[in-house]
Short mmCIF file of C-alpha atoms and ligand atoms in Angstrom, two decimals:
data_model
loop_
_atom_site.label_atom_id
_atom_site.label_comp_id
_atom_site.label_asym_id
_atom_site.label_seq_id
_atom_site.Cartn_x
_atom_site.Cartn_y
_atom_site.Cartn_z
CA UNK A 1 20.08 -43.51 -24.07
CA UNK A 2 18.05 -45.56 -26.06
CA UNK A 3 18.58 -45.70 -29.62
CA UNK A 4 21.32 -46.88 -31.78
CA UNK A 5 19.31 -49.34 -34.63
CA UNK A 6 21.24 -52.35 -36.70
CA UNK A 7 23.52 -51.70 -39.50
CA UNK A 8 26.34 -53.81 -41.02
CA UNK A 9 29.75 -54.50 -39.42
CA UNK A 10 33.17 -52.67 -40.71
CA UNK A 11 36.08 -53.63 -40.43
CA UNK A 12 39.25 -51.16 -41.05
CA UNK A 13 42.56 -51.89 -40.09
CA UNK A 14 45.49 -50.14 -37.98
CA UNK A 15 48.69 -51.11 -40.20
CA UNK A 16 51.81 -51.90 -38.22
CA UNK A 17 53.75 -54.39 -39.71
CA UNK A 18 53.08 -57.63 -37.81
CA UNK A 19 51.36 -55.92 -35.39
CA UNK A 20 48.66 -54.76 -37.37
CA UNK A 21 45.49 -55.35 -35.70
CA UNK A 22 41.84 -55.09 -37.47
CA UNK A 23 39.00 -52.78 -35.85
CA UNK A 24 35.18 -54.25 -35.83
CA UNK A 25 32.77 -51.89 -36.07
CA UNK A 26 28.57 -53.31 -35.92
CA UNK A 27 26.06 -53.84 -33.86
CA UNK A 28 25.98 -57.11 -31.95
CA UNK A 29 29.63 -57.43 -32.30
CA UNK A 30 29.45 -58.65 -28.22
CA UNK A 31 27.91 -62.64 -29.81
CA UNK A 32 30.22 -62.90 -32.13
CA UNK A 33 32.11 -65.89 -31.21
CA UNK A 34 34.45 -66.32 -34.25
CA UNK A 35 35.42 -62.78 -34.07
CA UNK A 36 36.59 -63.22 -30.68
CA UNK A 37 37.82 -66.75 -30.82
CA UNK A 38 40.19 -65.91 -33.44
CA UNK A 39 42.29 -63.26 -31.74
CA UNK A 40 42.83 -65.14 -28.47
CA UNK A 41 46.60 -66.19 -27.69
CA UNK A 42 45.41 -69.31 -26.44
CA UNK A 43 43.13 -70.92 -23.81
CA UNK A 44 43.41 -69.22 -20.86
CA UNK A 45 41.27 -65.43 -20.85
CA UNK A 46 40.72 -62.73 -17.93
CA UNK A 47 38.08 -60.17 -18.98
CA UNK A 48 38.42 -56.74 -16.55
CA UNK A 49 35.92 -55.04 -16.67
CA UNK A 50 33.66 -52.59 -13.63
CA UNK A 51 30.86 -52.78 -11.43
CA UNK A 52 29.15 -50.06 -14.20
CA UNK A 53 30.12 -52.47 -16.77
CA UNK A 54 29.50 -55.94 -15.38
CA UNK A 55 25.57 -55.71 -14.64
CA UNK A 56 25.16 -54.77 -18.19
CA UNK A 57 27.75 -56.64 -20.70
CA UNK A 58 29.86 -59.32 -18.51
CA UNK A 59 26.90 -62.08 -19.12
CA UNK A 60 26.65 -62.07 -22.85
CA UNK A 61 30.50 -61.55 -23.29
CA UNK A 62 31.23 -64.79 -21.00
CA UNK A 63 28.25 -66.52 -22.90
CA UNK A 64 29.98 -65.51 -26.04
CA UNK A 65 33.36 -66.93 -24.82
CA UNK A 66 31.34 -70.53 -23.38
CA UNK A 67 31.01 -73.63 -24.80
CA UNK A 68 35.00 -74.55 -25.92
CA UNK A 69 37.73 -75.63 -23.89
CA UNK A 70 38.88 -71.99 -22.86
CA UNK A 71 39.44 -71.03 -19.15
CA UNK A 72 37.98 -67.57 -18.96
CA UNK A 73 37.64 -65.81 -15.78
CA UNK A 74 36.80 -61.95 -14.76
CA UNK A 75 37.98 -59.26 -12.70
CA UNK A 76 35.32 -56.61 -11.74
CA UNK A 77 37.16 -53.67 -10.94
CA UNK A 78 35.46 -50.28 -9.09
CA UNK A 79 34.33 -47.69 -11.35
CA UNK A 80 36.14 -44.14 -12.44
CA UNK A 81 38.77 -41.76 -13.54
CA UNK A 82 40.55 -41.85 -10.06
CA UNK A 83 40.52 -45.97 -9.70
CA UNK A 84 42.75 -45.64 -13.05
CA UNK A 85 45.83 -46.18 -11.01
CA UNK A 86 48.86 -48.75 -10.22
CA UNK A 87 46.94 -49.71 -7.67
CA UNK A 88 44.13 -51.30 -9.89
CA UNK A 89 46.88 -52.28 -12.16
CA UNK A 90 48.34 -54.51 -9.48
CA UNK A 91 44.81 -55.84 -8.85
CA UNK A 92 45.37 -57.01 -12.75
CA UNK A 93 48.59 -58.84 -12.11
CA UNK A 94 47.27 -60.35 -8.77
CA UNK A 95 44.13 -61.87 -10.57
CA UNK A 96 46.28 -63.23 -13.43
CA UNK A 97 48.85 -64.83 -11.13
CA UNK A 98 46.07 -66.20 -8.93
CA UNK A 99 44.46 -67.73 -11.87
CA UNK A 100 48.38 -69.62 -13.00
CA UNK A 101 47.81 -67.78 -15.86
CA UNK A 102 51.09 -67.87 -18.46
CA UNK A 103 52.76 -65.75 -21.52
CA UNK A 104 49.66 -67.51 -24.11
CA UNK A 105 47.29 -65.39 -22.12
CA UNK A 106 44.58 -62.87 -23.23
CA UNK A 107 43.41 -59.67 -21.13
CA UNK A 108 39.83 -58.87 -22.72
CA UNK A 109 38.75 -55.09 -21.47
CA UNK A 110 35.71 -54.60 -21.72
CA UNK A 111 34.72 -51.16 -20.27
CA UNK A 112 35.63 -47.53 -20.91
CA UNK A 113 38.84 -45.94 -21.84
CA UNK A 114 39.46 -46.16 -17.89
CA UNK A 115 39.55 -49.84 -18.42
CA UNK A 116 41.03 -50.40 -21.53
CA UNK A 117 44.06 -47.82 -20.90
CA UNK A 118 44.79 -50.01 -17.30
CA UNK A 119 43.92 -53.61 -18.98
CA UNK A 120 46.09 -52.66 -21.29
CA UNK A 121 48.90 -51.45 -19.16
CA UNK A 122 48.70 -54.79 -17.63
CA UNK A 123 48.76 -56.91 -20.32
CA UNK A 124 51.93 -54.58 -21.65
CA UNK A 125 53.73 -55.75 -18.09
CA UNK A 126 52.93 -59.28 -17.18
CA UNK A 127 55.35 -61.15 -17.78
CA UNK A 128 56.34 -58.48 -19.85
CA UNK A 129 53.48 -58.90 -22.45
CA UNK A 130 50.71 -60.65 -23.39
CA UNK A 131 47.95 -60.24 -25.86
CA UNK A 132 44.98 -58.22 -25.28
CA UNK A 133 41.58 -56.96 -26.89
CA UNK A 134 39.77 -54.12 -26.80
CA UNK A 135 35.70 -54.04 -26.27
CA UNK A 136 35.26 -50.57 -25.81
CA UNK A 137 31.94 -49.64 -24.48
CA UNK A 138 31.89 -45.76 -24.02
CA UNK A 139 31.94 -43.28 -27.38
CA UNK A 140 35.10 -42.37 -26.61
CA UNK A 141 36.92 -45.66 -26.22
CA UNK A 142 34.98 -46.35 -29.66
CA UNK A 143 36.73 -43.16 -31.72
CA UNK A 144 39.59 -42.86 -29.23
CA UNK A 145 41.29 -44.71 -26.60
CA UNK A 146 41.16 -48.03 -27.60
CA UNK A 147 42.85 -47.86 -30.96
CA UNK A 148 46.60 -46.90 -31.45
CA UNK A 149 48.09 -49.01 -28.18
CA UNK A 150 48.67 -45.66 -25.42
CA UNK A 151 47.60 -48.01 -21.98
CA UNK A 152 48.87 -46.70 -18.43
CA UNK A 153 47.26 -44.51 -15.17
CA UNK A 154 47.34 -41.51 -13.81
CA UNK A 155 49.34 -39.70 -11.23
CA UNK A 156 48.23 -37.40 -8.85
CA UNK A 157 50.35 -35.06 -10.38
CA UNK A 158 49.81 -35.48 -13.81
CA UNK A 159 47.40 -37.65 -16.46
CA UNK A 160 48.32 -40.78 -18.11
CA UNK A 161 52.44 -40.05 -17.04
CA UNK A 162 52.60 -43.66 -16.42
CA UNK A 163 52.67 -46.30 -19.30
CA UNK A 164 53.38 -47.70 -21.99
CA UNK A 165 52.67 -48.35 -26.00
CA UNK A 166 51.04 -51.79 -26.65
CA UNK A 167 49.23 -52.20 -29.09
CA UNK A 168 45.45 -54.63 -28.68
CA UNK A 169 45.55 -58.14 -30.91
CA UNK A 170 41.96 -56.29 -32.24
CA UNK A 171 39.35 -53.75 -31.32
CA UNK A 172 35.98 -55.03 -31.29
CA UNK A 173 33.32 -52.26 -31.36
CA UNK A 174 29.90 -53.34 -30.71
CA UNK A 175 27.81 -50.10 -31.49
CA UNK A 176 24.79 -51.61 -29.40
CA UNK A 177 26.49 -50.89 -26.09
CA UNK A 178 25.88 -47.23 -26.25
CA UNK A 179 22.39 -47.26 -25.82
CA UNK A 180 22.90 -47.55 -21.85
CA UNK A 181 25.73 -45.29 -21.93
CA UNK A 182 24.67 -41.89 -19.95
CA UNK A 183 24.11 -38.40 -22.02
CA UNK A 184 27.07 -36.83 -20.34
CA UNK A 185 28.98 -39.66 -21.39
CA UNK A 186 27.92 -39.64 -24.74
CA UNK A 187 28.48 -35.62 -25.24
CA UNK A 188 32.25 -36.40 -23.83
CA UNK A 189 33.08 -38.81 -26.62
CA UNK A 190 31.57 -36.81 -28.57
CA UNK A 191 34.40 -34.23 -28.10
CA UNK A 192 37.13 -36.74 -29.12
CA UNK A 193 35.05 -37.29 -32.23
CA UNK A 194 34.58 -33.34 -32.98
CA UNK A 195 38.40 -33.51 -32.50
CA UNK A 196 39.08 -35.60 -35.33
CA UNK A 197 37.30 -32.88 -38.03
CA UNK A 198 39.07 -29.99 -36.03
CA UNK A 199 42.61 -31.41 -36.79
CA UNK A 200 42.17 -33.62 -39.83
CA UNK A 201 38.84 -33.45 -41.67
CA UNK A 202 37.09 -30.06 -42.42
CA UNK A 203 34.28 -31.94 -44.44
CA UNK A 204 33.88 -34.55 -41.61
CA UNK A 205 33.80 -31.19 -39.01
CA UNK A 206 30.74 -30.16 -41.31
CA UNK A 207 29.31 -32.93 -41.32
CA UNK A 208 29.04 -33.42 -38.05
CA UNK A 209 27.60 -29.68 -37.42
CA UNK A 210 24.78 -30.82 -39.31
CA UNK A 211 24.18 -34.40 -37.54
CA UNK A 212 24.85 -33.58 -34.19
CA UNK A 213 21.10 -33.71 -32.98
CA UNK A 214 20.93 -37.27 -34.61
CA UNK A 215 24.09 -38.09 -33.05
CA UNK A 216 23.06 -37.18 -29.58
CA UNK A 217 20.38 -39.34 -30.59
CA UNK A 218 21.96 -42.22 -31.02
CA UNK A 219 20.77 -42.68 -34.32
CA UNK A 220 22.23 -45.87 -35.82
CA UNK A 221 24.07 -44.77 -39.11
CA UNK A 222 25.15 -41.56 -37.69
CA UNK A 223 26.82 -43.18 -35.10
CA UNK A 224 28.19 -46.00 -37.20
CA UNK A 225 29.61 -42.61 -39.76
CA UNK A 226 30.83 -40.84 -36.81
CA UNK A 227 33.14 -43.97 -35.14
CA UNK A 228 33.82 -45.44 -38.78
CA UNK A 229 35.20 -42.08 -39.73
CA UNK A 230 37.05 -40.89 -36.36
CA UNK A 231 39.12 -44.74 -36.19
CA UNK A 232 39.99 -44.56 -40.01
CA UNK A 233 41.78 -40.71 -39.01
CA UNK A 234 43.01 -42.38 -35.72
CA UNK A 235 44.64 -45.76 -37.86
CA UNK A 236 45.91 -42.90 -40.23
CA UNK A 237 47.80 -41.37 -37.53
CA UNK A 238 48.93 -44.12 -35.78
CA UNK A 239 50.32 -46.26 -38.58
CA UNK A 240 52.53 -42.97 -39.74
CA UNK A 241 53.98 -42.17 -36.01
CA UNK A 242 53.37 -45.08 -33.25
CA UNK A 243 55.03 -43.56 -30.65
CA UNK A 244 54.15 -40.19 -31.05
CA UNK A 245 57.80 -38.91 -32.31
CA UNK A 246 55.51 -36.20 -34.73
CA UNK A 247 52.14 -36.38 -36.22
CA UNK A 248 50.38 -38.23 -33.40
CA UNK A 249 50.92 -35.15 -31.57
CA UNK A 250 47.80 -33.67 -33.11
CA UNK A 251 45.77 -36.33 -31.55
CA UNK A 252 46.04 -34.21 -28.52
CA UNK A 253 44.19 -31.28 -29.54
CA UNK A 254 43.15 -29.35 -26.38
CA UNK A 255 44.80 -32.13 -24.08
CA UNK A 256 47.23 -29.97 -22.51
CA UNK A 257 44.83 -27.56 -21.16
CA UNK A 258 42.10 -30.65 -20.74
CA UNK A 259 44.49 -32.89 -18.95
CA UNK A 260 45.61 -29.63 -16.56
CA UNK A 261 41.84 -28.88 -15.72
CA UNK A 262 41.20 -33.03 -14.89
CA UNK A 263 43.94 -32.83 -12.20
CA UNK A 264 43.86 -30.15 -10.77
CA UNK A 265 39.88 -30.54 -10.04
CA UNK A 266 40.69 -34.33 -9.00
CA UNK A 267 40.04 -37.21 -11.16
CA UNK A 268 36.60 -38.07 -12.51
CA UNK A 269 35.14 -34.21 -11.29
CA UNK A 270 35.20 -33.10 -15.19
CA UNK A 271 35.33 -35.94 -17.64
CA UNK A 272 38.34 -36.36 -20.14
CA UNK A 273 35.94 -35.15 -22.41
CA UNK A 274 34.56 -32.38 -20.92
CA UNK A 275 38.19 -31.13 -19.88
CA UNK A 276 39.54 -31.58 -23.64
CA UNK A 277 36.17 -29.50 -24.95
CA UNK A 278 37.37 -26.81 -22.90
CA UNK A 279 40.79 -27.26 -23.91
CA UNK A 280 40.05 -27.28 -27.24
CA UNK A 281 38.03 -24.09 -27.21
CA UNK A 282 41.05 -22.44 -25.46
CA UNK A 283 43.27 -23.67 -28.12
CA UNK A 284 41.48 -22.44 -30.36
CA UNK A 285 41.14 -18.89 -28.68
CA UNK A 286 44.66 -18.92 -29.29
CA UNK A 287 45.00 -19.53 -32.24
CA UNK A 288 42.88 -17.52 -33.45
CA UNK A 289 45.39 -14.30 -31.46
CA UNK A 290 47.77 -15.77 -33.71
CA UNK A 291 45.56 -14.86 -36.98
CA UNK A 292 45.02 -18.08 -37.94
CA UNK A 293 41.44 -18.30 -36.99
CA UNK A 294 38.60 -16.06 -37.95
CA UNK A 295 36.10 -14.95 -35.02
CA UNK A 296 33.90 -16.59 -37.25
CA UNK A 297 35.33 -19.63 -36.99
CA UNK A 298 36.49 -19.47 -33.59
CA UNK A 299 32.09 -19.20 -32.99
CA UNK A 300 32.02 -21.73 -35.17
CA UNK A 301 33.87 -24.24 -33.12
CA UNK A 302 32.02 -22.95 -29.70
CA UNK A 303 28.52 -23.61 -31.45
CA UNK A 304 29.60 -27.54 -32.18
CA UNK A 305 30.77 -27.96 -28.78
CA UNK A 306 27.99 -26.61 -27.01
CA UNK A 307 25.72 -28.25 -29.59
CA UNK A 308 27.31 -31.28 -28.35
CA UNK A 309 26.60 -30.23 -24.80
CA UNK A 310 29.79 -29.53 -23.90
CA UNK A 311 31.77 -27.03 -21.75
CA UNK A 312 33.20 -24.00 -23.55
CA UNK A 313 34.66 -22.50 -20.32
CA UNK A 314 37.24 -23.50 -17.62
CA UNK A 315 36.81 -23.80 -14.19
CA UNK A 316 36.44 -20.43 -11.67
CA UNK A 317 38.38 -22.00 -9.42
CA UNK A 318 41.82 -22.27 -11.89
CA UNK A 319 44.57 -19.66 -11.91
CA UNK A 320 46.71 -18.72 -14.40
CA UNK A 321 49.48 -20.51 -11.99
CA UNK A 322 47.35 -23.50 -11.32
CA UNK A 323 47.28 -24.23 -15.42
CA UNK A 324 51.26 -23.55 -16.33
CA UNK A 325 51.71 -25.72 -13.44
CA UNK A 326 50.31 -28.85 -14.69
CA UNK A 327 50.91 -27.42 -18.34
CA UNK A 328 54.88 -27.90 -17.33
CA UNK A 329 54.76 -31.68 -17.01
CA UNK A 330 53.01 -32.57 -20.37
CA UNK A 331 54.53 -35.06 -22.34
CA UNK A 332 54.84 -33.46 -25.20
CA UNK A 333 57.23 -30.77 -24.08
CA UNK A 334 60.76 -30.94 -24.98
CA UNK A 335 63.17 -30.07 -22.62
CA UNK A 336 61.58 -26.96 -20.80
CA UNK A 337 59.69 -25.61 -24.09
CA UNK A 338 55.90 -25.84 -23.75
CA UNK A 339 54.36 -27.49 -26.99
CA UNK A 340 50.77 -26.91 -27.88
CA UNK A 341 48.62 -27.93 -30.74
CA UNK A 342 46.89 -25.26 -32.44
CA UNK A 343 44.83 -24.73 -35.38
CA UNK A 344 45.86 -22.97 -39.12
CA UNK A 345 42.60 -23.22 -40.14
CA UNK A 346 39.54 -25.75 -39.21
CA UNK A 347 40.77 -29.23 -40.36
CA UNK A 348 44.20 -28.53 -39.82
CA UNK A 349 46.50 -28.53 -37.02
CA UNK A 350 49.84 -28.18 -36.13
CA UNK A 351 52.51 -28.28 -33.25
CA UNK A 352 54.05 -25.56 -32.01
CA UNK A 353 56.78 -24.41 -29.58
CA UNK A 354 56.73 -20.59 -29.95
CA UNK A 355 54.06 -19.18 -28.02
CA UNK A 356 54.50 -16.07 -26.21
CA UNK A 357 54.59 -16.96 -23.26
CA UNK A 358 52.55 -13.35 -21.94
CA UNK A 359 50.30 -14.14 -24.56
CA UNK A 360 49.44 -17.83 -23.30
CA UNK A 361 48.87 -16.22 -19.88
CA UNK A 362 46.82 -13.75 -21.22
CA UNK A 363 44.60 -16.58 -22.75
CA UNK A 364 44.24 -18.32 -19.81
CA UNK A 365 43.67 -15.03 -17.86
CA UNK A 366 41.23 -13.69 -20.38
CA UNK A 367 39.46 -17.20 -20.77
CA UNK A 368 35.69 -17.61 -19.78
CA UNK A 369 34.98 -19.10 -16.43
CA UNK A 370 32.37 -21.36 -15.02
P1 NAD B 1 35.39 -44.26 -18.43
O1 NAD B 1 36.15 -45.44 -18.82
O2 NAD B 1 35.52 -43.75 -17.04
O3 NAD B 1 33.85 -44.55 -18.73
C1 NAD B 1 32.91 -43.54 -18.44
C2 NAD B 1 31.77 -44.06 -17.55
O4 NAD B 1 30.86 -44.81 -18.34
C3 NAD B 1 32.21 -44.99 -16.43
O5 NAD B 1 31.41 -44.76 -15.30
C4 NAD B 1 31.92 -46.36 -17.01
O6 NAD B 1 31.76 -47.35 -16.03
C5 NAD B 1 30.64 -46.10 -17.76
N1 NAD B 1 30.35 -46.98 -18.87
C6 NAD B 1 31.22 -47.47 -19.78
N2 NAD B 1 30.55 -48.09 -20.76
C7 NAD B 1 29.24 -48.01 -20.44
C8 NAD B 1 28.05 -48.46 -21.08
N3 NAD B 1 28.08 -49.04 -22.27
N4 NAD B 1 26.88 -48.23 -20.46
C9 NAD B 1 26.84 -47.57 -19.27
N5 NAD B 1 27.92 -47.09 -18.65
C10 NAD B 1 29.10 -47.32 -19.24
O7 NAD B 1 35.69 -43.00 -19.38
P2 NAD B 1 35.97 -42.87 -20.94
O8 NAD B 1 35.45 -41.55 -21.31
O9 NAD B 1 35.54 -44.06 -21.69
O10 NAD B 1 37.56 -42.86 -21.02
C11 NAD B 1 38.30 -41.81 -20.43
C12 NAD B 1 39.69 -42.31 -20.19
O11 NAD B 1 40.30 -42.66 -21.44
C13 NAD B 1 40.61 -41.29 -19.54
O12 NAD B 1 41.35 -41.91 -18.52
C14 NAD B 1 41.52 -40.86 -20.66
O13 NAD B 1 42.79 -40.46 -20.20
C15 NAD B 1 41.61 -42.13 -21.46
N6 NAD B 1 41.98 -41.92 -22.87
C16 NAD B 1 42.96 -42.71 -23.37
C17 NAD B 1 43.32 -42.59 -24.69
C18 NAD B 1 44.34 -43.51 -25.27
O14 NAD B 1 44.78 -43.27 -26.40
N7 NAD B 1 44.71 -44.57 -24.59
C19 NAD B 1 42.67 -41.65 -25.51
C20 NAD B 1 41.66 -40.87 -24.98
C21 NAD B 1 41.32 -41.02 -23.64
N1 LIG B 2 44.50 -39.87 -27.70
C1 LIG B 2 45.72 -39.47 -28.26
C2 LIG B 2 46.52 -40.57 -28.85
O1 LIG B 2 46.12 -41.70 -28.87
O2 LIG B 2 47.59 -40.35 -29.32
#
């Protein structure tokens, strides 16, 4: 990646009463001191971050923070999907008790939605809670994981089943870091940001059918539109439903099916990304059986994904079992009735409980393969 150019900084905000936090979005966002000054609980500061991470980002960050009378140390943690556990969590707590550090303490996670979801899982328990901040540094922690306050880890037998809601003192996106961030990488955030105009936004959908090839690019104000756009529909949900009693559902278009096909092909095989993509299309497969969807439409949504270089088939090696399986434990079931979220037309989504259950496993059945 190389691209990504200078524009000016945004800043929109996720209302929650006194927990309100603002999100930064600009270039160079890393060396801004007063930014990051003013959101710290006090003096002492851990910044987690990983190995990917460090080599790149750690330096000017820690530069950023120098030059006051703040005690800031670091914890580099391994890299990927399947280090997102308590494990690394407790790695968290060690570092922070090793350091003395008390209640007026600030987590910083600076890394991917892998590190920001256990930072801020950590900073949700010590001591049971302390401030943190969000640097995201992957597209999807940009649009996605770092705003609305879901932190926690996987289990082997499910995603993200434990955690907690706790919401970052601010979200500081600096635009810049993407130009190291790897294609694949890009294309998966990419499918959290196609999400957005699938359940929300049917002009934002179009216009990113017509920018994807600058996207992919990394051109500056492209990118800037696409994260400016996909955090104001995230704030929008969050503020109305924090902890996901109704409308935050919809957030999780595709996730079901996505978060079956991450686990059962082991953590960090097929990206979160990747694995919602395919959801997505599959979710959109069915709603389109239910006649909400034109097959127009449902080629529609297949030509932005694999514009976006994504997958638009599950794994060959998933049965019809292996998917209800997983599909069972999601969160958003009530009871024993399976909830998905489909689609009544592009742009708008909605939660349902009724699917036949022969016709779900005909969807899977039928599905494409790869
Ligand atoms: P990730 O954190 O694993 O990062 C992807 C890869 O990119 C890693 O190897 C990372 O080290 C590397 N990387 C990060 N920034 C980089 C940069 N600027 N340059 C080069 N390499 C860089 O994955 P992700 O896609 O950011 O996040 C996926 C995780 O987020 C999943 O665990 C998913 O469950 C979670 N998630 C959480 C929420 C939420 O609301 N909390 C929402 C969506 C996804
Ligand atoms: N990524 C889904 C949510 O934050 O609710």
């Amino acid at each position: 990646m190389s691209q990504v150019s200078s524009c000016s900084v945004d800043i929109l905000n996720v209302s929650l009463g006194e927990r309100s936090y603002p999100i930064h979005v600009g270039p160079g966002m890393l060396e801004s001191r007063d930014h990051l000054l003013s959101y710290l609980a006090g003096r002492q500061v851990m910044i987690v971050t990983n190995e990917t991470i460090a080599p790149h980002y750690l330096s000017v960050l820690k530069q950023t923070l120098a030059g006051g009378d703040l005690d800031v140390r670091e914890l580099i943690l391994p890299d990927g999907e399947a280090t997102k556990t308590l494990a690394s969590v407790e790695r968290i707590w060690d570092a922070l008790l090793a350091a003395g550090f008390n209640r007026r303490c600030t987590l910083i996670a600076l890394g991917g939605g892998v590190i920001g979801d256990m930072t801020g899982y950590a900073a949700a328990s010590y001591q049971r809670g302390v401030a943190f901040i969000q640097i995201p540094t992957t597209l999807l922690a940009q649009v996605d994981s770092s705003v609305g306050g879901k932190t926690g880890v996987n289990h082997p037998r499910g995603k993200n089943m434990i955690g907690a809601f706790w919401q970052p003192r601010a979200v500081i996106v600096d635009t810049d870091t993407l130009a190291t961030l790897p294609a694949r990488e890009l294309s998966a955030g990419l499918a959290e940001v196609i999400k957005y105009g699938l359940i929300w936004d049917a002009d934002f959908l179009a216009w990113l059918e017509r920018e994807m090839s600058a996207l992919r690019a990394l051109d500056g104000d492209a990118i800037a539109h696409a994260i400016r756009r996909s955090c104001e529909i995230k704030a929008e949900v969050v503020a109305e439903d924090e902890t996901e009693q109704g409308v935050r559902a919809l957030l999780n278009l595709g996730h079901t099916f996505g978060h079956a096909i991450e686990a059962h092909q082991g953590y960090g095989n097929w990206l979160h990304g990747e694995a919602v993509a395919a959801g997505m299309m599959m979710a959109t497969r069915l709603s389109a059986e239910r006649g909400w969807l034109t097959e127009a439409e449902v080629e529609r949504v297949e030509r932005i994904l694999e514009a976006a270089a994504l997958p638009v088939a599950a794994p060959a090696n998933m049965s019809v079992a292996d998917f209800l399986e997983r599909m069972r434990l999601d969160k958003k079931n009530h009871d024993s009735r399976l909830r998905l979220i489909l689609l009544e037309s592009l742009g708008r989504a909605c939660i349902r409980d009724d699917t036949d259950p022969s016709q779900l496993e005909w969807l899977i059945e039928s599905f494409p393969r790869r």
